[in-house]
mmCIF file with all atom_site columns, C-alpha atoms in Angstrom:
data_model
loop_
_atom_site.group_PDB
_atom_site.id
_atom_site.type_symbol
_atom_site.label_atom_id
_atom_site.label_alt_id
_atom_site.label_comp_id
_atom_site.label_asym_id
_atom_site.label_entity_id
_atom_site.label_seq_id
_atom_site.pdbx_PDB_ins_code
_atom_site.Cartn_x
_atom_site.Cartn_y
_atom_site.Cartn_z
_atom_site.occupancy
_atom_site.B_iso_or_equiv
_atom_site.pdbx_formal_charge
_atom_site.auth_seq_id
_atom_site.auth_comp_id
_atom_site.auth_asym_id
_atom_site.auth_atom_id
_atom_site.pdbx_PDB_model_num
ATOM 1   C CA . MET A 1 1   ? 79.214  -38.898 -17.345 1.00 0.00 ? 1302 MET A CA 1
ATOM 2   C CA . LYS A 1 2   ? 82.502  -40.720 -17.172 1.00 0.00 ? 1303 LYS A CA 1
ATOM 3   C CA . LEU A 1 3   ? 83.983  -44.177 -17.419 1.00 0.00 ? 1304 LEU A CA 1
ATOM 4   C CA . GLU A 1 4   ? 85.690  -45.602 -14.363 1.00 0.00 ? 1305 GLU A CA 1
ATOM 5   C CA . TYR A 1 5   ? 86.171  -48.920 -12.650 1.00 0.00 ? 1306 TYR A CA 1
ATOM 6   C CA . VAL A 1 6   ? 83.892  -49.677 -9.699  1.00 0.00 ? 1307 VAL A CA 1
ATOM 7   C CA . GLY A 1 7   ? 84.064  -53.424 -9.042  1.00 0.00 ? 1308 GLY A CA 1
ATOM 8   C CA . PRO A 1 8   ? 82.214  -56.733 -9.147  1.00 0.00 ? 1309 PRO A CA 1
ATOM 9   C CA . LYS A 1 9   ? 78.442  -57.151 -9.045  1.00 0.00 ? 1310 LYS A CA 1
ATOM 10  C CA . PRO A 1 10  ? 76.956  -56.260 -5.663  1.00 0.00 ? 1311 PRO A CA 1
ATOM 11  C CA . ILE A 1 11  ? 74.382  -58.466 -3.970  1.00 0.00 ? 1312 ILE A CA 1
ATOM 12  C CA . ILE A 1 12  ? 72.313  -56.148 -1.815  1.00 0.00 ? 1313 ILE A CA 1
ATOM 13  C CA . SER A 1 13  ? 70.003  -57.422 0.915   1.00 0.00 ? 1314 SER A CA 1
ATOM 14  C CA . HIS A 1 14  ? 68.695  -56.464 4.346   1.00 0.00 ? 1315 HIS A CA 1
ATOM 15  C CA . THR A 1 15  ? 71.570  -58.436 5.889   1.00 0.00 ? 1316 THR A CA 1
ATOM 16  C CA . GLY A 1 16  ? 74.348  -56.536 4.100   1.00 0.00 ? 1317 GLY A CA 1
ATOM 17  C CA . ILE A 1 17  ? 76.194  -56.038 0.831   1.00 0.00 ? 1318 ILE A CA 1
ATOM 18  C CA . GLU A 1 18  ? 78.258  -58.801 -0.752  1.00 0.00 ? 1319 GLU A CA 1
ATOM 19  C CA . PHE A 1 19  ? 80.064  -58.950 -4.073  1.00 0.00 ? 1320 PHE A CA 1
ATOM 20  C CA . ASP A 1 20  ? 79.971  -61.636 -6.754  1.00 0.00 ? 1321 ASP A CA 1
ATOM 21  C CA . ASN A 1 21  ? 83.590  -61.820 -7.909  1.00 0.00 ? 1322 ASN A CA 1
ATOM 22  C CA . ASN A 1 22  ? 82.517  -63.940 -10.901 1.00 0.00 ? 1323 ASN A CA 1
ATOM 23  C CA . LYS A 1 23  ? 80.631  -60.922 -12.317 1.00 0.00 ? 1324 LYS A CA 1
ATOM 24  C CA . GLU A 1 24  ? 83.432  -58.454 -12.963 1.00 0.00 ? 1325 GLU A CA 1
ATOM 25  C CA . ASP A 1 25  ? 82.813  -54.832 -13.916 1.00 0.00 ? 1326 ASP A CA 1
ATOM 26  C CA . LYS A 1 26  ? 82.861  -54.608 -17.751 1.00 0.00 ? 1327 LYS A CA 1
ATOM 27  C CA . PHE A 1 27  ? 85.189  -51.626 -17.452 1.00 0.00 ? 1328 PHE A CA 1
ATOM 28  C CA . VAL A 1 28  ? 88.140  -54.048 -17.067 1.00 0.00 ? 1329 VAL A CA 1
ATOM 29  C CA . TYR A 1 29  ? 87.619  -55.253 -20.663 1.00 0.00 ? 1330 TYR A CA 1
ATOM 30  C CA . LEU A 1 30  ? 87.311  -51.854 -22.378 1.00 0.00 ? 1331 LEU A CA 1
ATOM 31  C CA . ASN A 1 31  ? 91.056  -51.377 -22.857 1.00 0.00 ? 1332 ASN A CA 1
ATOM 32  C CA . ILE A 1 32  ? 91.266  -54.691 -24.736 1.00 0.00 ? 1333 ILE A CA 1
ATOM 33  C CA . VAL A 1 33  ? 88.218  -53.914 -26.890 1.00 0.00 ? 1334 VAL A CA 1
ATOM 34  C CA . VAL A 1 34  ? 89.746  -50.550 -27.858 1.00 0.00 ? 1335 VAL A CA 1
ATOM 35  C CA . GLN A 1 35  ? 93.054  -52.258 -28.726 1.00 0.00 ? 1336 GLN A CA 1
ATOM 36  C CA . LEU A 1 36  ? 91.204  -54.719 -30.979 1.00 0.00 ? 1337 LEU A CA 1
ATOM 37  C CA . LEU A 1 37  ? 89.124  -51.954 -32.581 1.00 0.00 ? 1338 LEU A CA 1
ATOM 38  C CA . LYS A 1 38  ? 92.310  -50.010 -33.364 1.00 0.00 ? 1339 LYS A CA 1
ATOM 39  C CA . ALA A 1 39  ? 94.031  -53.159 -34.642 1.00 0.00 ? 1340 ALA A CA 1
ATOM 40  C CA . LEU A 1 40  ? 91.193  -54.103 -37.004 1.00 0.00 ? 1341 LEU A CA 1
ATOM 41  C CA . SER A 1 41  ? 90.223  -50.644 -38.208 1.00 0.00 ? 1342 SER A CA 1
ATOM 42  C CA . HIS A 1 42  ? 92.172  -50.285 -41.473 1.00 0.00 ? 1343 HIS A CA 1
ATOM 43  C CA . ASP A 1 43  ? 92.033  -51.240 -45.149 1.00 0.00 ? 1344 ASP A CA 1
ATOM 44  C CA . TYR A 1 44  ? 92.408  -54.927 -45.971 1.00 0.00 ? 1345 TYR A CA 1
ATOM 45  C CA . PHE A 1 45  ? 93.807  -56.772 -48.948 1.00 0.00 ? 1346 PHE A CA 1
ATOM 46  C CA . GLU A 1 46  ? 92.615  -60.241 -49.863 1.00 0.00 ? 1347 GLU A CA 1
ATOM 47  C CA . ASN A 1 47  ? 94.627  -63.229 -48.632 1.00 0.00 ? 1348 ASN A CA 1
ATOM 48  C CA . LYS A 1 48  ? 96.856  -61.078 -46.434 1.00 0.00 ? 1349 LYS A CA 1
ATOM 49  C CA . THR A 1 49  ? 97.415  -61.730 -42.735 1.00 0.00 ? 1350 THR A CA 1
ATOM 50  C CA . TYR A 1 50  ? 97.718  -58.686 -40.502 1.00 0.00 ? 1351 TYR A CA 1
ATOM 51  C CA . GLN A 1 51  ? 99.452  -58.549 -37.137 1.00 0.00 ? 1352 GLN A CA 1
ATOM 52  C CA . TYR A 1 52  ? 99.097  -55.917 -34.478 1.00 0.00 ? 1353 TYR A CA 1
ATOM 53  C CA . ASN A 1 53  ? 101.076 -55.824 -31.260 1.00 0.00 ? 1354 ASN A CA 1
ATOM 54  C CA . ALA A 1 54  ? 98.545  -54.633 -28.754 1.00 0.00 ? 1355 ALA A CA 1
ATOM 55  C CA . ASP A 1 55  ? 99.855  -52.045 -26.356 1.00 0.00 ? 1356 ASP A CA 1
ATOM 56  C CA . THR A 1 56  ? 99.576  -53.617 -22.934 1.00 0.00 ? 1357 THR A CA 1
ATOM 57  C CA . GLY A 1 57  ? 99.619  -50.208 -21.246 1.00 0.00 ? 1358 GLY A CA 1
ATOM 58  C CA . ARG A 1 58  ? 96.278  -49.114 -19.876 1.00 0.00 ? 1359 ARG A CA 1
ATOM 59  C CA . LEU A 1 59  ? 94.639  -46.110 -21.450 1.00 0.00 ? 1360 LEU A CA 1
ATOM 60  C CA . LEU A 1 60  ? 93.553  -43.281 -19.186 1.00 0.00 ? 1361 LEU A CA 1
ATOM 61  C CA . GLU A 1 61  ? 89.777  -42.896 -18.848 1.00 0.00 ? 1362 GLU A CA 1
ATOM 62  C CA . SER A 1 62  ? 89.868  -39.753 -21.045 1.00 0.00 ? 1363 SER A CA 1
ATOM 63  C CA . GLU A 1 63  ? 91.850  -41.587 -23.781 1.00 0.00 ? 1364 GLU A CA 1
ATOM 64  C CA . LEU A 1 64  ? 89.509  -44.562 -23.526 1.00 0.00 ? 1365 LEU A CA 1
ATOM 65  C CA . MET A 1 65  ? 86.500  -42.293 -23.995 1.00 0.00 ? 1366 MET A CA 1
ATOM 66  C CA . ARG A 1 66  ? 88.110  -40.520 -26.971 1.00 0.00 ? 1367 ARG A CA 1
ATOM 67  C CA . GLU A 1 67  ? 88.873  -43.829 -28.716 1.00 0.00 ? 1368 GLU A CA 1
ATOM 68  C CA . LEU A 1 68  ? 85.448  -45.308 -27.971 1.00 0.00 ? 1369 LEU A CA 1
ATOM 69  C CA . LYS A 1 69  ? 83.687  -42.250 -29.452 1.00 0.00 ? 1370 LYS A CA 1
ATOM 70  C CA . LYS A 1 70  ? 85.274  -43.111 -32.821 1.00 0.00 ? 1371 LYS A CA 1
ATOM 71  C CA . PHE A 1 71  ? 83.443  -46.437 -32.869 1.00 0.00 ? 1372 PHE A CA 1
ATOM 72  C CA . CYS A 1 72  ? 80.368  -45.593 -30.758 1.00 0.00 ? 1373 CYS A CA 1
ATOM 73  C CA . PRO A 1 73  ? 79.598  -41.988 -31.747 1.00 0.00 ? 1374 PRO A CA 1
ATOM 74  C CA . ASP A 1 74  ? 76.419  -41.900 -29.621 1.00 0.00 ? 1375 ASP A CA 1
ATOM 75  C CA . ILE A 1 75  ? 78.281  -43.026 -26.490 1.00 0.00 ? 1376 ILE A CA 1
ATOM 76  C CA . GLU A 1 76  ? 77.327  -39.982 -24.396 1.00 0.00 ? 1377 GLU A CA 1
ATOM 77  C CA . SER A 1 77  ? 73.578  -40.337 -25.025 1.00 0.00 ? 1378 SER A CA 1
ATOM 78  C CA . LEU A 1 78  ? 73.922  -44.083 -24.391 1.00 0.00 ? 1379 LEU A CA 1
ATOM 79  C CA . MET A 1 79  ? 75.540  -43.352 -21.030 1.00 0.00 ? 1380 MET A CA 1
ATOM 80  C CA . GLU A 1 80  ? 72.891  -40.752 -20.185 1.00 0.00 ? 1381 GLU A CA 1
ATOM 81  C CA . ASN A 1 81  ? 70.065  -43.172 -21.014 1.00 0.00 ? 1382 ASN A CA 1
ATOM 82  C CA . LYS A 1 82  ? 71.664  -45.932 -18.962 1.00 0.00 ? 1383 LYS A CA 1
ATOM 83  C CA . ASN A 1 83  ? 72.068  -43.523 -16.055 1.00 0.00 ? 1384 ASN A CA 1
ATOM 84  C CA . HIS A 1 84  ? 68.361  -42.610 -16.278 1.00 0.00 ? 1385 HIS A CA 1
ATOM 85  C CA . ASN A 1 85  ? 67.210  -46.248 -16.614 1.00 0.00 ? 1386 ASN A CA 1
ATOM 86  C CA . THR A 1 86  ? 69.338  -47.427 -13.702 1.00 0.00 ? 1387 THR A CA 1
ATOM 87  C CA . GLU A 1 87  ? 68.109  -44.536 -11.574 1.00 0.00 ? 1388 GLU A CA 1
ATOM 88  C CA . GLU A 1 88  ? 64.525  -45.669 -12.253 1.00 0.00 ? 1389 GLU A CA 1
ATOM 89  C CA . GLU A 1 89  ? 65.470  -49.255 -11.379 1.00 0.00 ? 1390 GLU A CA 1
ATOM 90  C CA . ILE A 1 90  ? 67.033  -48.129 -8.089  1.00 0.00 ? 1391 ILE A CA 1
ATOM 91  C CA . GLN A 1 91  ? 63.912  -46.126 -7.197  1.00 0.00 ? 1392 GLN A CA 1
ATOM 92  C CA . HIS A 1 92  ? 61.772  -49.160 -8.046  1.00 0.00 ? 1393 HIS A CA 1
ATOM 93  C CA . ASN A 1 93  ? 63.905  -51.357 -5.755  1.00 0.00 ? 1394 ASN A CA 1
ATOM 94  C CA . LEU A 1 94  ? 63.630  -48.822 -2.938  1.00 0.00 ? 1395 LEU A CA 1
ATOM 95  C CA . GLN A 1 95  ? 59.843  -48.823 -3.374  1.00 0.00 ? 1396 GLN A CA 1
ATOM 96  C CA . ARG A 1 96  ? 59.724  -52.637 -3.387  1.00 0.00 ? 1397 ARG A CA 1
ATOM 97  C CA . ALA A 1 97  ? 61.766  -52.709 -0.187  1.00 0.00 ? 1398 ALA A CA 1
ATOM 98  C CA . GLN A 1 98  ? 59.318  -50.328 1.472   1.00 0.00 ? 1399 GLN A CA 1
ATOM 99  C CA . GLU A 1 99  ? 56.298  -52.356 0.330   1.00 0.00 ? 1400 GLU A CA 1
ATOM 100 C CA . SER A 1 100 ? 57.739  -55.762 1.292   1.00 0.00 ? 1401 SER A CA 1
ATOM 101 C CA . ASP A 1 101 ? 55.371  -57.984 3.277   1.00 0.00 ? 1402 ASP A CA 1
ATOM 102 C CA . THR A 1 102 ? 58.141  -60.277 4.503   1.00 0.00 ? 1403 THR A CA 1
ATOM 103 C CA . LEU A 1 103 ? 60.572  -57.748 6.012   1.00 0.00 ? 1404 LEU A CA 1
ATOM 104 C CA . THR A 1 104 ? 60.259  -56.011 9.366   1.00 0.00 ? 1405 THR A CA 1
ATOM 105 C CA . GLN A 1 105 ? 60.307  -52.201 9.398   1.00 0.00 ? 1406 GLN A CA 1
ATOM 106 C CA . ALA A 1 106 ? 63.922  -52.277 10.640  1.00 0.00 ? 1407 ALA A CA 1
ATOM 107 C CA . ASP A 1 107 ? 64.943  -54.681 7.836   1.00 0.00 ? 1408 ASP A CA 1
ATOM 108 C CA . LYS A 1 108 ? 63.197  -52.478 5.266   1.00 0.00 ? 1409 LYS A CA 1
ATOM 109 C CA . GLU A 1 109 ? 65.202  -49.482 6.452   1.00 0.00 ? 1410 GLU A CA 1
ATOM 110 C CA . ILE A 1 110 ? 68.464  -51.454 6.382   1.00 0.00 ? 1411 ILE A CA 1
ATOM 111 C CA . LEU A 1 111 ? 67.739  -52.684 2.847   1.00 0.00 ? 1412 LEU A CA 1
ATOM 112 C CA . GLN A 1 112 ? 66.877  -49.187 1.633   1.00 0.00 ? 1413 GLN A CA 1
ATOM 113 C CA . ASN A 1 113 ? 70.010  -47.816 3.284   1.00 0.00 ? 1414 ASN A CA 1
ATOM 114 C CA . ASN A 1 114 ? 72.148  -50.509 1.587   1.00 0.00 ? 1415 ASN A CA 1
ATOM 115 C CA . ILE A 1 115 ? 70.589  -49.700 -1.805  1.00 0.00 ? 1416 ILE A CA 1
ATOM 116 C CA . ASN A 1 116 ? 71.278  -45.990 -1.246  1.00 0.00 ? 1417 ASN A CA 1
ATOM 117 C CA . ILE A 1 117 ? 74.887  -46.698 -0.223  1.00 0.00 ? 1418 ILE A CA 1
ATOM 118 C CA . MET A 1 118 ? 75.421  -48.538 -3.528  1.00 0.00 ? 1419 MET A CA 1
ATOM 119 C CA . HIS A 1 119 ? 73.542  -45.977 -5.669  1.00 0.00 ? 1420 HIS A CA 1
ATOM 120 C CA . ASP A 1 120 ? 76.518  -44.461 -7.518  1.00 0.00 ? 1421 ASP A CA 1
ATOM 121 C CA . TYR A 1 121 ? 78.248  -47.848 -7.758  1.00 0.00 ? 1422 TYR A CA 1
ATOM 122 C CA . LEU A 1 122 ? 75.188  -49.414 -9.445  1.00 0.00 ? 1423 LEU A CA 1
ATOM 123 C CA . ILE A 1 123 ? 74.857  -46.556 -11.911 1.00 0.00 ? 1424 ILE A CA 1
ATOM 124 C CA . GLN A 1 124 ? 78.542  -46.637 -12.876 1.00 0.00 ? 1425 GLN A CA 1
ATOM 125 C CA . ARG A 1 125 ? 78.513  -50.412 -13.341 1.00 0.00 ? 1426 ARG A CA 1
ATOM 126 C CA . SER A 1 126 ? 75.490  -50.206 -15.647 1.00 0.00 ? 1427 SER A CA 1
ATOM 127 C CA . ILE A 1 127 ? 77.092  -47.380 -17.667 1.00 0.00 ? 1428 ILE A CA 1
ATOM 128 C CA . ASN A 1 128 ? 80.304  -49.412 -18.038 1.00 0.00 ? 1429 ASN A CA 1
ATOM 129 C CA . LYS A 1 129 ? 78.291  -52.432 -19.169 1.00 0.00 ? 1430 LYS A CA 1
ATOM 130 C CA . SER A 1 130 ? 76.341  -50.505 -21.817 1.00 0.00 ? 1431 SER A CA 1
ATOM 131 C CA . VAL A 1 131 ? 79.536  -48.918 -23.196 1.00 0.00 ? 1432 VAL A CA 1
ATOM 132 C CA . TYR A 1 132 ? 81.203  -52.341 -23.286 1.00 0.00 ? 1433 TYR A CA 1
ATOM 133 C CA . TYR A 1 133 ? 78.397  -53.862 -25.354 1.00 0.00 ? 1434 TYR A CA 1
ATOM 134 C CA . CYS A 1 134 ? 78.321  -50.850 -27.672 1.00 0.00 ? 1435 CYS A CA 1
ATOM 135 C CA . SER A 1 135 ? 82.039  -51.340 -28.339 1.00 0.00 ? 1436 SER A CA 1
ATOM 136 C CA . ILE A 1 136 ? 81.614  -55.118 -28.738 1.00 0.00 ? 1437 ILE A CA 1
ATOM 137 C CA . ASN A 1 137 ? 78.875  -54.531 -31.336 1.00 0.00 ? 1438 ASN A CA 1
ATOM 138 C CA . ALA A 1 138 ? 81.171  -52.069 -33.137 1.00 0.00 ? 1439 ALA A CA 1
ATOM 139 C CA . LEU A 1 139 ? 83.892  -54.731 -33.163 1.00 0.00 ? 1440 LEU A CA 1
ATOM 140 C CA . ALA A 1 140 ? 81.460  -57.353 -34.522 1.00 0.00 ? 1441 ALA A CA 1
ATOM 141 C CA . LYS A 1 141 ? 80.341  -54.942 -37.281 1.00 0.00 ? 1442 LYS A CA 1
ATOM 142 C CA . LEU A 1 142 ? 83.976  -54.337 -38.216 1.00 0.00 ? 1443 LEU A CA 1
ATOM 143 C CA . VAL A 1 143 ? 84.600  -58.100 -38.456 1.00 0.00 ? 1444 VAL A CA 1
ATOM 144 C CA . GLN A 1 144 ? 81.548  -58.425 -40.723 1.00 0.00 ? 1445 GLN A CA 1
ATOM 145 C CA . LYS A 1 145 ? 82.224  -55.392 -42.884 1.00 0.00 ? 1446 LYS A CA 1
ATOM 146 C CA . ASP A 1 146 ? 85.851  -56.265 -43.582 1.00 0.00 ? 1447 ASP A CA 1
ATOM 147 C CA . HIS A 1 147 ? 85.215  -60.030 -43.896 1.00 0.00 ? 1448 HIS A CA 1
ATOM 148 C CA . ILE A 1 148 ? 87.799  -60.797 -41.227 1.00 0.00 ? 1449 ILE A CA 1
ATOM 149 C CA . SER A 1 149 ? 88.340  -64.563 -41.106 1.00 0.00 ? 1450 SER A CA 1
ATOM 150 C CA . TYR A 1 150 ? 89.893  -64.855 -37.688 1.00 0.00 ? 1451 TYR A CA 1
ATOM 151 C CA . ILE A 1 151 ? 91.311  -63.005 -34.713 1.00 0.00 ? 1452 ILE A CA 1
ATOM 152 C CA . VAL A 1 152 ? 94.096  -64.477 -32.594 1.00 0.00 ? 1453 VAL A CA 1
ATOM 153 C CA . VAL A 1 153 ? 94.916  -63.099 -29.149 1.00 0.00 ? 1454 VAL A CA 1
ATOM 154 C CA . PRO A 1 154 ? 97.002  -64.253 -26.156 1.00 0.00 ? 1455 PRO A CA 1
ATOM 155 C CA . MET A 1 155 ? 95.269  -66.785 -23.918 1.00 0.00 ? 1456 MET A CA 1
ATOM 156 C CA . PHE A 1 156 ? 94.452  -64.444 -21.058 1.00 0.00 ? 1457 PHE A CA 1
ATOM 157 C CA . GLN A 1 157 ? 91.047  -64.462 -19.397 1.00 0.00 ? 1458 GLN A CA 1
ATOM 158 C CA . LYS A 1 158 ? 90.199  -60.881 -20.426 1.00 0.00 ? 1459 LYS A CA 1
ATOM 159 C CA . PHE A 1 159 ? 91.083  -61.432 -24.096 1.00 0.00 ? 1460 PHE A CA 1
ATOM 160 C CA . ALA A 1 160 ? 89.096  -64.688 -24.153 1.00 0.00 ? 1461 ALA A CA 1
ATOM 161 C CA . HIS A 1 161 ? 86.111  -62.935 -22.537 1.00 0.00 ? 1462 HIS A CA 1
ATOM 162 C CA . VAL A 1 162 ? 86.141  -60.205 -25.211 1.00 0.00 ? 1463 VAL A CA 1
ATOM 163 C CA . LEU A 1 163 ? 86.315  -62.758 -28.065 1.00 0.00 ? 1464 LEU A CA 1
ATOM 164 C CA . HIS A 1 164 ? 83.456  -64.688 -26.489 1.00 0.00 ? 1465 HIS A CA 1
ATOM 165 C CA . SER A 1 165 ? 81.391  -61.464 -26.397 1.00 0.00 ? 1466 SER A CA 1
ATOM 166 C CA . VAL A 1 166 ? 82.199  -60.755 -30.069 1.00 0.00 ? 1467 VAL A CA 1
ATOM 167 C CA . GLN A 1 167 ? 81.147  -64.322 -30.887 1.00 0.00 ? 1468 GLN A CA 1
ATOM 168 C CA . GLY A 1 168 ? 77.820  -63.697 -29.122 1.00 0.00 ? 1469 GLY A CA 1
ATOM 169 C CA . ALA A 1 169 ? 77.276  -60.419 -31.000 1.00 0.00 ? 1470 ALA A CA 1
ATOM 170 C CA . LEU A 1 170 ? 77.943  -62.107 -34.362 1.00 0.00 ? 1471 LEU A CA 1
ATOM 171 C CA . GLN A 1 171 ? 75.525  -64.923 -33.561 1.00 0.00 ? 1472 GLN A CA 1
ATOM 172 C CA . LYS A 1 172 ? 72.775  -62.391 -32.745 1.00 0.00 ? 1473 LYS A CA 1
ATOM 173 C CA . GLU A 1 173 ? 72.898  -60.854 -36.225 1.00 0.00 ? 1474 GLU A CA 1
ATOM 174 C CA . LYS A 1 174 ? 69.746  -61.148 -38.405 1.00 0.00 ? 1475 LYS A CA 1
ATOM 175 C CA . ILE A 1 175 ? 71.577  -63.823 -40.328 1.00 0.00 ? 1476 ILE A CA 1
ATOM 176 C CA . ALA A 1 176 ? 73.674  -65.497 -37.632 1.00 0.00 ? 1477 ALA A CA 1
ATOM 177 C CA . ILE A 1 177 ? 77.349  -65.780 -38.457 1.00 0.00 ? 1478 ILE A CA 1
ATOM 178 C CA . ASP A 1 178 ? 79.003  -69.102 -37.632 1.00 0.00 ? 1479 ASP A CA 1
ATOM 179 C CA . THR A 1 179 ? 81.975  -68.741 -35.341 1.00 0.00 ? 1480 THR A CA 1
ATOM 180 C CA . LYS A 1 180 ? 84.248  -71.024 -33.389 1.00 0.00 ? 1481 LYS A CA 1
ATOM 181 C CA . ILE A 1 181 ? 86.634  -70.305 -30.536 1.00 0.00 ? 1482 ILE A CA 1
ATOM 182 C CA . GLU A 1 182 ? 89.639  -72.544 -30.064 1.00 0.00 ? 1483 GLU A CA 1
ATOM 183 C CA . ILE A 1 183 ? 92.621  -72.524 -27.725 1.00 0.00 ? 1484 ILE A CA 1
ATOM 184 C CA . TYR A 1 184 ? 95.938  -73.757 -29.081 1.00 0.00 ? 1485 TYR A CA 1
ATOM 185 C CA . GLN A 1 185 ? 99.667  -73.577 -28.500 1.00 0.00 ? 1486 GLN A CA 1
ATOM 186 C CA . GLU A 1 186 ? 102.180 -72.050 -30.873 1.00 0.00 ? 1487 GLU A CA 1
ATOM 187 C CA . ASN A 1 187 ? 105.879 -71.482 -30.183 1.00 0.00 ? 1488 ASN A CA 1
ATOM 188 C CA . GLY A 1 188 ? 105.305 -72.250 -26.516 1.00 0.00 ? 1489 GLY A CA 1
ATOM 189 C CA . LYS A 1 189 ? 102.536 -69.665 -26.149 1.00 0.00 ? 1490 LYS A CA 1
ATOM 190 C CA . LEU A 1 190 ? 98.858  -70.316 -25.489 1.00 0.00 ? 1491 LEU A CA 1
ATOM 191 C CA . LEU A 1 191 ? 96.606  -68.464 -27.932 1.00 0.00 ? 1492 LEU A CA 1
ATOM 192 C CA . VAL A 1 192 ? 92.860  -68.043 -28.445 1.00 0.00 ? 1493 VAL A CA 1
ATOM 193 C CA . LYS A 1 193 ? 91.430  -67.899 -31.952 1.00 0.00 ? 1494 LYS A CA 1
ATOM 194 C CA . LEU A 1 194 ? 88.010  -66.655 -33.000 1.00 0.00 ? 1495 LEU A CA 1
ATOM 195 C CA . GLN A 1 195 ? 87.304  -68.239 -36.385 1.00 0.00 ? 1496 GLN A CA 1
ATOM 196 C CA . VAL A 1 196 ? 84.604  -66.433 -38.410 1.00 0.00 ? 1497 VAL A CA 1
ATOM 197 C CA . GLU A 1 197 ? 82.661  -67.894 -41.352 1.00 0.00 ? 1498 GLU A CA 1
ATOM 198 C CA . ASN A 1 198 ? 82.238  -64.485 -42.956 1.00 0.00 ? 1499 ASN A CA 1
ATOM 199 C CA . ASN A 1 199 ? 81.069  -65.002 -46.530 1.00 0.00 ? 1500 ASN A CA 1
#
């Protein structure tokens, strides 16, 4: 099992394979999540503001995996389970294609062939997604545990996406944690702030 970029969500049919560019592969966000995990993983002192200059360089897949294991120790079994579950889902979709009452035999074969072509792609995308949410949950737990009041990042789409995911994870806690995301300008730079009501 490995982590690697594959691409946007595929839309597979008997007429071909298209890609939904609005549903990016979660792999593209992992570098940012790791940077935030590293930035927030230290001892805190009350009423002190901490700054961390995130390294904009991309981590190699092996480095990414090593860092993620620190925060998601069961990452390999998670990836294995996701691989197994997605494999079952693919087999189910192949079976459904074969049993379709609306498709001709030729269309059934084309659909099955298209599903088979995208087999490895689908599995890798689902593995990347499960690892992403594991790391997001680790980040949310860190915010809770250390009573972090806010996180400020540059206003780039990927950073905003990650903060939005952390916000979602915090709101899904047994006792939902109030959060607010705001965009503001400071010293000519656009920033995104995740405010956390962490009592």
